[in-house]
Amino acid sequence: MPDPDPLSSDAPSPRLRRLLLTGAAGGLGQVLRERLAPLAQVLRVSDIAALGAPHGPHEEVRPCDLADKQAVDALVAGCDAIVHLGGVSVERPFEEILEANIKGVYHVYEAARRHGVRRVVFASSNHVIGFYRQTERLDAGVPRRPDGYYGLSKSFGEDVAQFYFDRYGIETVSIRIGSSFPEPLNRRMMNTWLSYDDLLRLVEKALFTPGVGHTVVYGASANRTVWWDNHAAARLGWVPRDSSEVFRAKVEAQPPLAPDDPNALYQGGAFTTQGPFED
Ligand code: NAI
Ligand code: 15L
């Protein structure tokens, strides 16, 4: 028996026909690979790293290097929305960031334009504003202060998203993710932590809320202290539900930070001191 055609299934109709998830082999990609599946008739998962076999007949596995323009063009063809997580996710030499993140995000949007994709969810990062002090409270309108090449690449990605909306009407929600892990790993992440459940709910809002244009939203759970104000993203109707507070005792058992430790001073923490790698 040939595999059934997932696009002609009689199953209850998910809201998207084919959703592309880049970075699907990564930490967040593995989580969203499972949890975004019900939103689309077909989930197309992609990464440069191994992805294994498709997770059932409603999944397509498409290995791809985001730095390869033609490959990304083929990857995006046939999709109606993209959750773009792929790329280098930490501070690295500029040349690595250039290929995966800067060329990569351009390739994704250029392919989206060519193939009529109307909605992108872009995994931006708190490192676009990493050089603000932890005492400052920011909304989405503050000037960006990237804390390294990685933060610069995410800042570029947000500009690309704005440009492709202004010029071509492709809508994007750029999520400035704080720290999305199973639990906060240190004192700084008590403020920046984003639970996987809150992330999933935010990605859903980002995919389906009408009329977002290019909206920037900070991705942090309802932690006791949050440095970010999301009033400019109220249209999304996203209200985080989880809190890092349940992990406080465990995190505060760690040695205290020195007052001049970048993890105690800057919103971007230690990213503000990493690199350059050439010296
Ligand atoms: P990750 O590093 O675990 O996953 C990124 C994935 O992108 C990896 O599987 C990697 O193989 C893939 N990738 C790298 N270069 C590529 C290329 N040239 N072509 C195709 N794929 C490539 O990162 P994580 O934590 O899952 O983050 C996902 C996204 O969210 C990233 O864009 C990251 O910058 C962003 N983000 C994550 C945060 C977090 O706390 N987890 C915080 C802020 C932003
Ligand atoms: C990020 O942008 C990184 O992708 C992630 O690995 C964490 O370092 C996170 O920021 C953070 O700031 O905690």
Coordinates of C-alpha atoms and ligand atoms in Angstrom, one line a residue:
M1 CA 0.0 0.0 0.0
P2 CA 1.4 3.4 -0.9
D3 CA 1.5 6.0 2.0
P4 CA -1.7 8.0 2.1
D5 CA -1.5 11.5 0.7
P6 CA -1.5 13.7 3.8
L7 CA -3.0 16.6 1.9
S8 CA -6.1 14.5 1.0
S9 CA -6.7 13.1 4.5
D10 CA -10.2 13.2 6.0
A11 CA -8.8 14.0 9.4
P12 CA -10.1 17.2 11.2
S13 CA -8.6 20.1 9.2
P14 CA -5.6 21.7 10.8
R15 CA -5.3 25.4 10.0
L16 CA -2.2 25.3 7.8
R17 CA -1.6 23.0 4.8
R18 CA 2.2 22.8 5.0
L19 CA 4.2 24.4 7.8
L20 CA 8.0 24.6 7.5
L21 CA 10.1 24.3 10.7
T22 CA 13.8 25.1 10.3
G23 CA 16.3 24.2 13.0
A24 CA 14.1 21.2 13.8
A25 CA 17.1 19.1 15.2
G26 CA 17.9 21.7 17.8
G27 CA 16.8 22.1 21.4
L28 CA 13.7 24.1 20.6
G29 CA 13.2 22.5 17.3
Q30 CA 12.8 19.0 18.8
V31 CA 10.2 20.4 21.2
L32 CA 8.3 22.2 18.5
R33 CA 8.6 19.4 16.0
E34 CA 6.3 17.4 18.2
R35 CA 4.0 20.2 19.3
L36 CA 3.4 22.1 16.1
A37 CA 2.4 18.9 14.2
P38 CA -1.3 19.3 14.9
L39 CA -1.4 22.8 13.4
A40 CA -0.7 21.7 9.9
Q41 CA -1.7 18.9 7.5
V42 CA 2.0 18.5 6.8
L43 CA 4.9 19.6 8.9
R44 CA 8.1 19.9 6.9
V45 CA 11.1 19.7 9.2
S46 CA 14.6 20.9 8.2
D47 CA 18.0 21.2 9.6
I48 CA 21.7 20.8 8.6
A49 CA 22.0 18.2 11.4
A50 CA 20.5 14.8 11.4
L51 CA 16.7 14.7 11.8
G52 CA 16.0 10.9 11.6
A53 CA 13.0 9.4 9.9
P54 CA 9.7 11.3 9.5
H55 CA 7.5 11.1 12.6
G56 CA 4.6 9.7 10.7
P57 CA 2.8 10.3 7.4
H58 CA 2.2 14.0 8.1
E59 CA 5.8 14.9 8.3
E60 CA 8.4 15.6 5.6
V61 CA 12.1 15.6 6.4
R62 CA 14.2 17.9 4.3
P63 CA 17.9 18.3 5.2
C64 CA 19.1 21.8 4.1
D65 CA 22.0 24.2 4.7
L66 CA 20.4 27.6 5.2
A67 CA 23.5 29.2 3.6
D68 CA 22.6 27.5 0.3
K69 CA 20.2 29.8 -1.5
Q70 CA 18.9 27.4 -4.1
A71 CA 18.4 24.7 -1.5
V72 CA 16.4 27.1 0.7
D73 CA 14.3 28.1 -2.3
A74 CA 13.3 24.4 -2.8
L75 CA 12.8 23.9 0.9
V76 CA 10.2 26.7 1.1
A77 CA 8.3 25.8 -2.1
G78 CA 4.8 24.6 -1.2
C79 CA 4.7 25.9 2.3
D80 CA 2.2 28.4 3.6
A81 CA 4.0 29.4 6.8
I82 CA 7.5 29.2 8.3
V83 CA 8.7 28.9 11.9
H84 CA 12.4 29.9 11.4
L85 CA 14.5 28.6 14.3
G86 CA 17.6 27.4 12.3
G87 CA 21.0 29.0 12.6
V88 CA 23.9 29.4 15.0
S89 CA 22.3 30.0 18.4
V90 CA 25.3 31.2 20.4
E91 CA 28.2 33.7 19.9
R92 CA 30.6 32.4 17.3
P93 CA 33.1 33.9 14.8
F94 CA 31.5 36.3 12.3
E95 CA 32.0 34.0 9.3
E96 CA 29.9 31.2 10.8
I97 CA 27.2 33.7 11.8
L98 CA 27.3 35.2 8.4
E99 CA 26.5 31.9 6.6
A100 CA 23.9 30.4 8.8
N101 CA 22.1 33.4 10.2
I102 CA 22.6 36.4 8.0
K103 CA 22.6 34.7 4.6
G104 CA 20.2 32.2 6.0
V105 CA 17.5 34.6 7.1
Y106 CA 17.8 36.4 3.8
H107 CA 17.4 33.2 1.9
V108 CA 14.3 32.2 3.9
Y109 CA 12.6 35.5 3.2
E110 CA 13.6 35.6 -0.4
A111 CA 12.2 32.1 -0.9
A112 CA 9.1 33.2 1.0
R113 CA 8.6 36.1 -1.4
R114 CA 9.1 33.9 -4.5
H115 CA 6.7 31.2 -3.3
G116 CA 4.0 33.3 -1.8
V117 CA 4.4 32.5 1.9
R118 CA 2.4 35.0 3.9
R119 CA 3.6 34.4 7.5
V120 CA 6.9 33.8 9.2
V121 CA 7.7 33.4 12.9
F122 CA 11.3 34.4 13.4
A123 CA 13.3 33.2 16.4
S124 CA 15.0 36.4 17.4
S125 CA 16.8 36.8 20.7
N126 CA 17.2 38.9 23.8
H127 CA 20.8 39.4 22.5
V128 CA 19.5 42.1 20.2
I129 CA 19.2 44.2 23.3
G130 CA 21.9 42.5 25.4
F131 CA 23.9 45.6 26.3
Y132 CA 21.1 47.1 28.3
R133 CA 21.6 47.0 32.0
Q134 CA 19.4 44.6 34.0
T135 CA 18.1 47.6 35.9
E136 CA 16.5 48.9 32.7
R137 CA 12.9 48.1 31.5
L138 CA 12.5 47.8 27.8
D139 CA 9.7 47.7 25.3
A140 CA 9.9 46.6 21.7
G141 CA 10.5 50.2 20.5
V142 CA 13.9 50.7 22.2
P143 CA 16.9 51.0 20.0
R144 CA 18.6 47.7 19.8
R145 CA 22.0 47.2 21.5
P146 CA 23.3 43.8 20.2
D147 CA 25.9 42.2 22.4
G148 CA 27.9 40.3 19.7
Y149 CA 27.9 39.0 16.2
Y150 CA 25.1 36.6 17.1
G151 CA 22.9 39.5 18.4
L152 CA 23.8 41.5 15.3
S153 CA 22.6 38.7 13.1
K154 CA 19.2 38.6 15.0
S155 CA 19.0 42.4 14.7
F156 CA 19.5 42.0 10.9
G157 CA 16.9 39.3 10.9
E158 CA 14.4 41.7 12.5
D159 CA 15.2 44.3 9.9
V160 CA 14.8 41.8 7.1
A161 CA 11.4 40.9 8.5
Q162 CA 10.3 44.5 8.6
F163 CA 11.6 45.1 5.0
Y164 CA 9.7 42.1 3.6
F165 CA 6.5 43.3 5.3
D166 CA 6.9 46.9 4.1
R167 CA 7.8 45.8 0.6
Y168 CA 6.0 42.6 0.0
G169 CA 3.4 42.3 2.8
I170 CA 4.9 39.1 4.3
E171 CA 3.9 39.2 8.0
T172 CA 6.3 38.2 10.8
V173 CA 6.3 37.9 14.5
S174 CA 9.9 38.2 15.7
I175 CA 10.1 36.6 19.1
R176 CA 13.0 38.0 21.2
I177 CA 13.4 34.7 23.1
G178 CA 14.9 35.0 26.6
S179 CA 16.1 31.7 27.8
S180 CA 14.0 28.7 26.7
F181 CA 15.2 25.6 28.4
P182 CA 13.4 23.0 30.6
E183 CA 14.4 25.1 33.6
P184 CA 16.4 28.3 34.3
L185 CA 20.1 27.4 34.5
N186 CA 21.4 30.4 36.5
R187 CA 20.4 33.6 38.3
R188 CA 20.1 35.7 35.2
M189 CA 17.7 33.2 33.6
M190 CA 15.3 33.6 36.6
N191 CA 14.4 36.8 34.7
T192 CA 14.7 35.6 31.1
W193 CA 13.3 32.1 31.3
L194 CA 10.6 31.1 28.9
S195 CA 8.9 27.7 29.5
Y196 CA 8.3 25.4 26.5
D197 CA 4.6 25.6 27.1
D198 CA 4.6 29.4 27.0
L199 CA 6.8 29.3 23.9
L200 CA 4.4 27.0 22.2
R201 CA 1.4 29.2 23.0
L202 CA 3.3 32.2 21.7
V203 CA 4.3 30.5 18.5
E204 CA 0.6 29.6 17.9
K205 CA -0.4 33.2 18.5
A206 CA 2.4 34.3 16.2
L207 CA 1.2 32.0 13.4
F208 CA -2.5 32.7 13.6
T209 CA -3.2 36.2 14.9
P210 CA -4.4 38.3 11.9
G211 CA -2.9 41.6 11.0
V212 CA 0.4 41.4 12.8
G213 CA 2.5 43.2 10.2
H214 CA 5.9 42.9 11.7
T215 CA 5.4 42.5 15.5
V216 CA 8.3 42.2 17.9
V217 CA 7.5 40.4 21.1
Y218 CA 9.7 39.5 24.0
G219 CA 9.6 35.8 25.0
A220 CA 9.7 35.4 28.8
S221 CA 7.4 33.6 31.1
A222 CA 5.5 35.3 33.9
N223 CA 8.6 35.4 36.1
R224 CA 8.8 37.4 39.3
T225 CA 11.1 39.9 37.6
V226 CA 10.9 40.4 33.9
W227 CA 12.9 43.2 32.2
W228 CA 10.5 43.5 29.2
D229 CA 7.2 45.1 28.4
N230 CA 5.1 43.6 25.7
H231 CA 2.4 46.2 25.4
A232 CA 3.3 46.8 21.7
A233 CA 2.5 43.1 21.0
A234 CA -0.9 43.2 22.8
R235 CA -2.6 42.3 19.5
L236 CA -1.2 38.7 19.9
G237 CA -3.2 38.2 23.1
W238 CA -0.4 36.2 24.5
V239 CA -0.3 36.0 28.3
P240 CA 2.5 33.8 29.7
R241 CA 1.4 31.4 32.4
D242 CA 4.5 29.8 33.8
S243 CA 7.1 31.2 36.2
S244 CA 10.7 30.6 37.0
E245 CA 9.8 31.0 40.7
V246 CA 9.4 27.3 41.2
F247 CA 13.1 26.9 40.5
R248 CA 14.3 29.7 42.7
A249 CA 15.6 27.6 45.6
K250 CA 17.6 25.4 43.3
V251 CA 19.1 28.3 41.3
E252 CA 19.9 30.4 44.4
A253 CA 21.8 27.4 45.8
Q254 CA 24.4 28.4 43.2
P255 CA 27.3 30.6 44.4
P256 CA 26.3 34.3 44.3
L257 CA 27.5 36.5 41.4
A258 CA 30.1 39.2 41.9
P259 CA 28.6 42.6 41.4
D260 CA 30.7 43.2 38.3
D261 CA 29.9 39.8 36.7
P262 CA 28.3 40.5 33.3
N263 CA 25.6 38.0 34.3
A264 CA 24.6 40.4 37.0
L265 CA 25.0 43.6 35.0
Y266 CA 23.7 43.1 31.5
Q267 CA 20.5 41.7 30.1
G268 CA 22.6 39.6 27.6
G269 CA 24.8 38.3 30.5
A270 CA 28.1 36.7 29.5
F271 CA 27.4 37.1 25.7
T272 CA 28.6 40.7 26.2
T273 CA 32.1 39.5 26.8
Q274 CA 32.5 36.6 24.4
G275 CA 34.8 36.9 21.4
P276 CA 36.3 38.3 19.2
F277 CA 37.7 34.9 18.3
E278 CA 40.5 36.0 16.0
D279 CA 42.7 37.5 18.8
Ligands
NAI1 P1 20.0 25.1 18.7 O1 21.4 25.5 18.5 O2 19.8 23.9 19.6 O3 19.3 24.8 17.3 C1 19.6 25.5 16.2 C2 19.5 24.5 15.0 O4 19.9 25.2 13.8 C3 20.5 23.4 15.2 O5 19.8 22.1 15.1 C4 21.5 23.5 14.0 O6 21.9 22.3 13.5 C5 20.6 24.4 13.0 N1 21.5 25.1 12.1 C6 22.7 25.7 12.4 N2 23.2 26.2 11.3 C7 22.4 25.8 10.2 C8 22.5 25.9 8.8 N3 23.6 26.6 8.2 N4 21.5 25.4 8.1 C9 20.5 24.7 8.7 N5 20.4 24.6 10.0 C10 21.4 25.1 10.8 O7 19.2 26.4 19.3 P2 17.8 26.4 20.1 O8 18.1 26.7 21.5 O9 17.0 25.3 19.7 O10 17.2 27.8 19.5 C11 16.4 27.8 18.3 C12 16.4 29.2 17.8 O11 15.9 30.1 18.8 C13 17.7 29.7 17.3 O12 17.6 30.6 16.2 C14 18.2 30.6 18.5 O13 19.0 31.6 18.1 C15 16.9 31.1 19.0 N6 16.9 31.4 20.4 C16 16.9 30.4 21.3 C17 16.9 30.7 22.7 C18 16.9 29.7 23.7 O14 16.9 30.0 24.9 N7 16.8 28.4 23.4 C19 17.0 32.1 23.1 C20 17.0 33.1 22.1 C21 16.9 32.7 20.8
15L2 C1 20.1 32.8 23.2 O1 19.9 33.6 22.2 C2 20.7 31.5 23.0 O2 20.3 30.9 21.7 C3 20.4 30.5 24.1 O3 21.3 29.4 24.0 C4 20.6 31.2 25.4 O4 22.0 31.5 25.6 C5 19.8 32.4 25.5 O5 20.0 33.3 24.4 C6 20.0 33.3 26.8 O6 20.3 34.4 26.7 O7 19.9 32.7 27.9

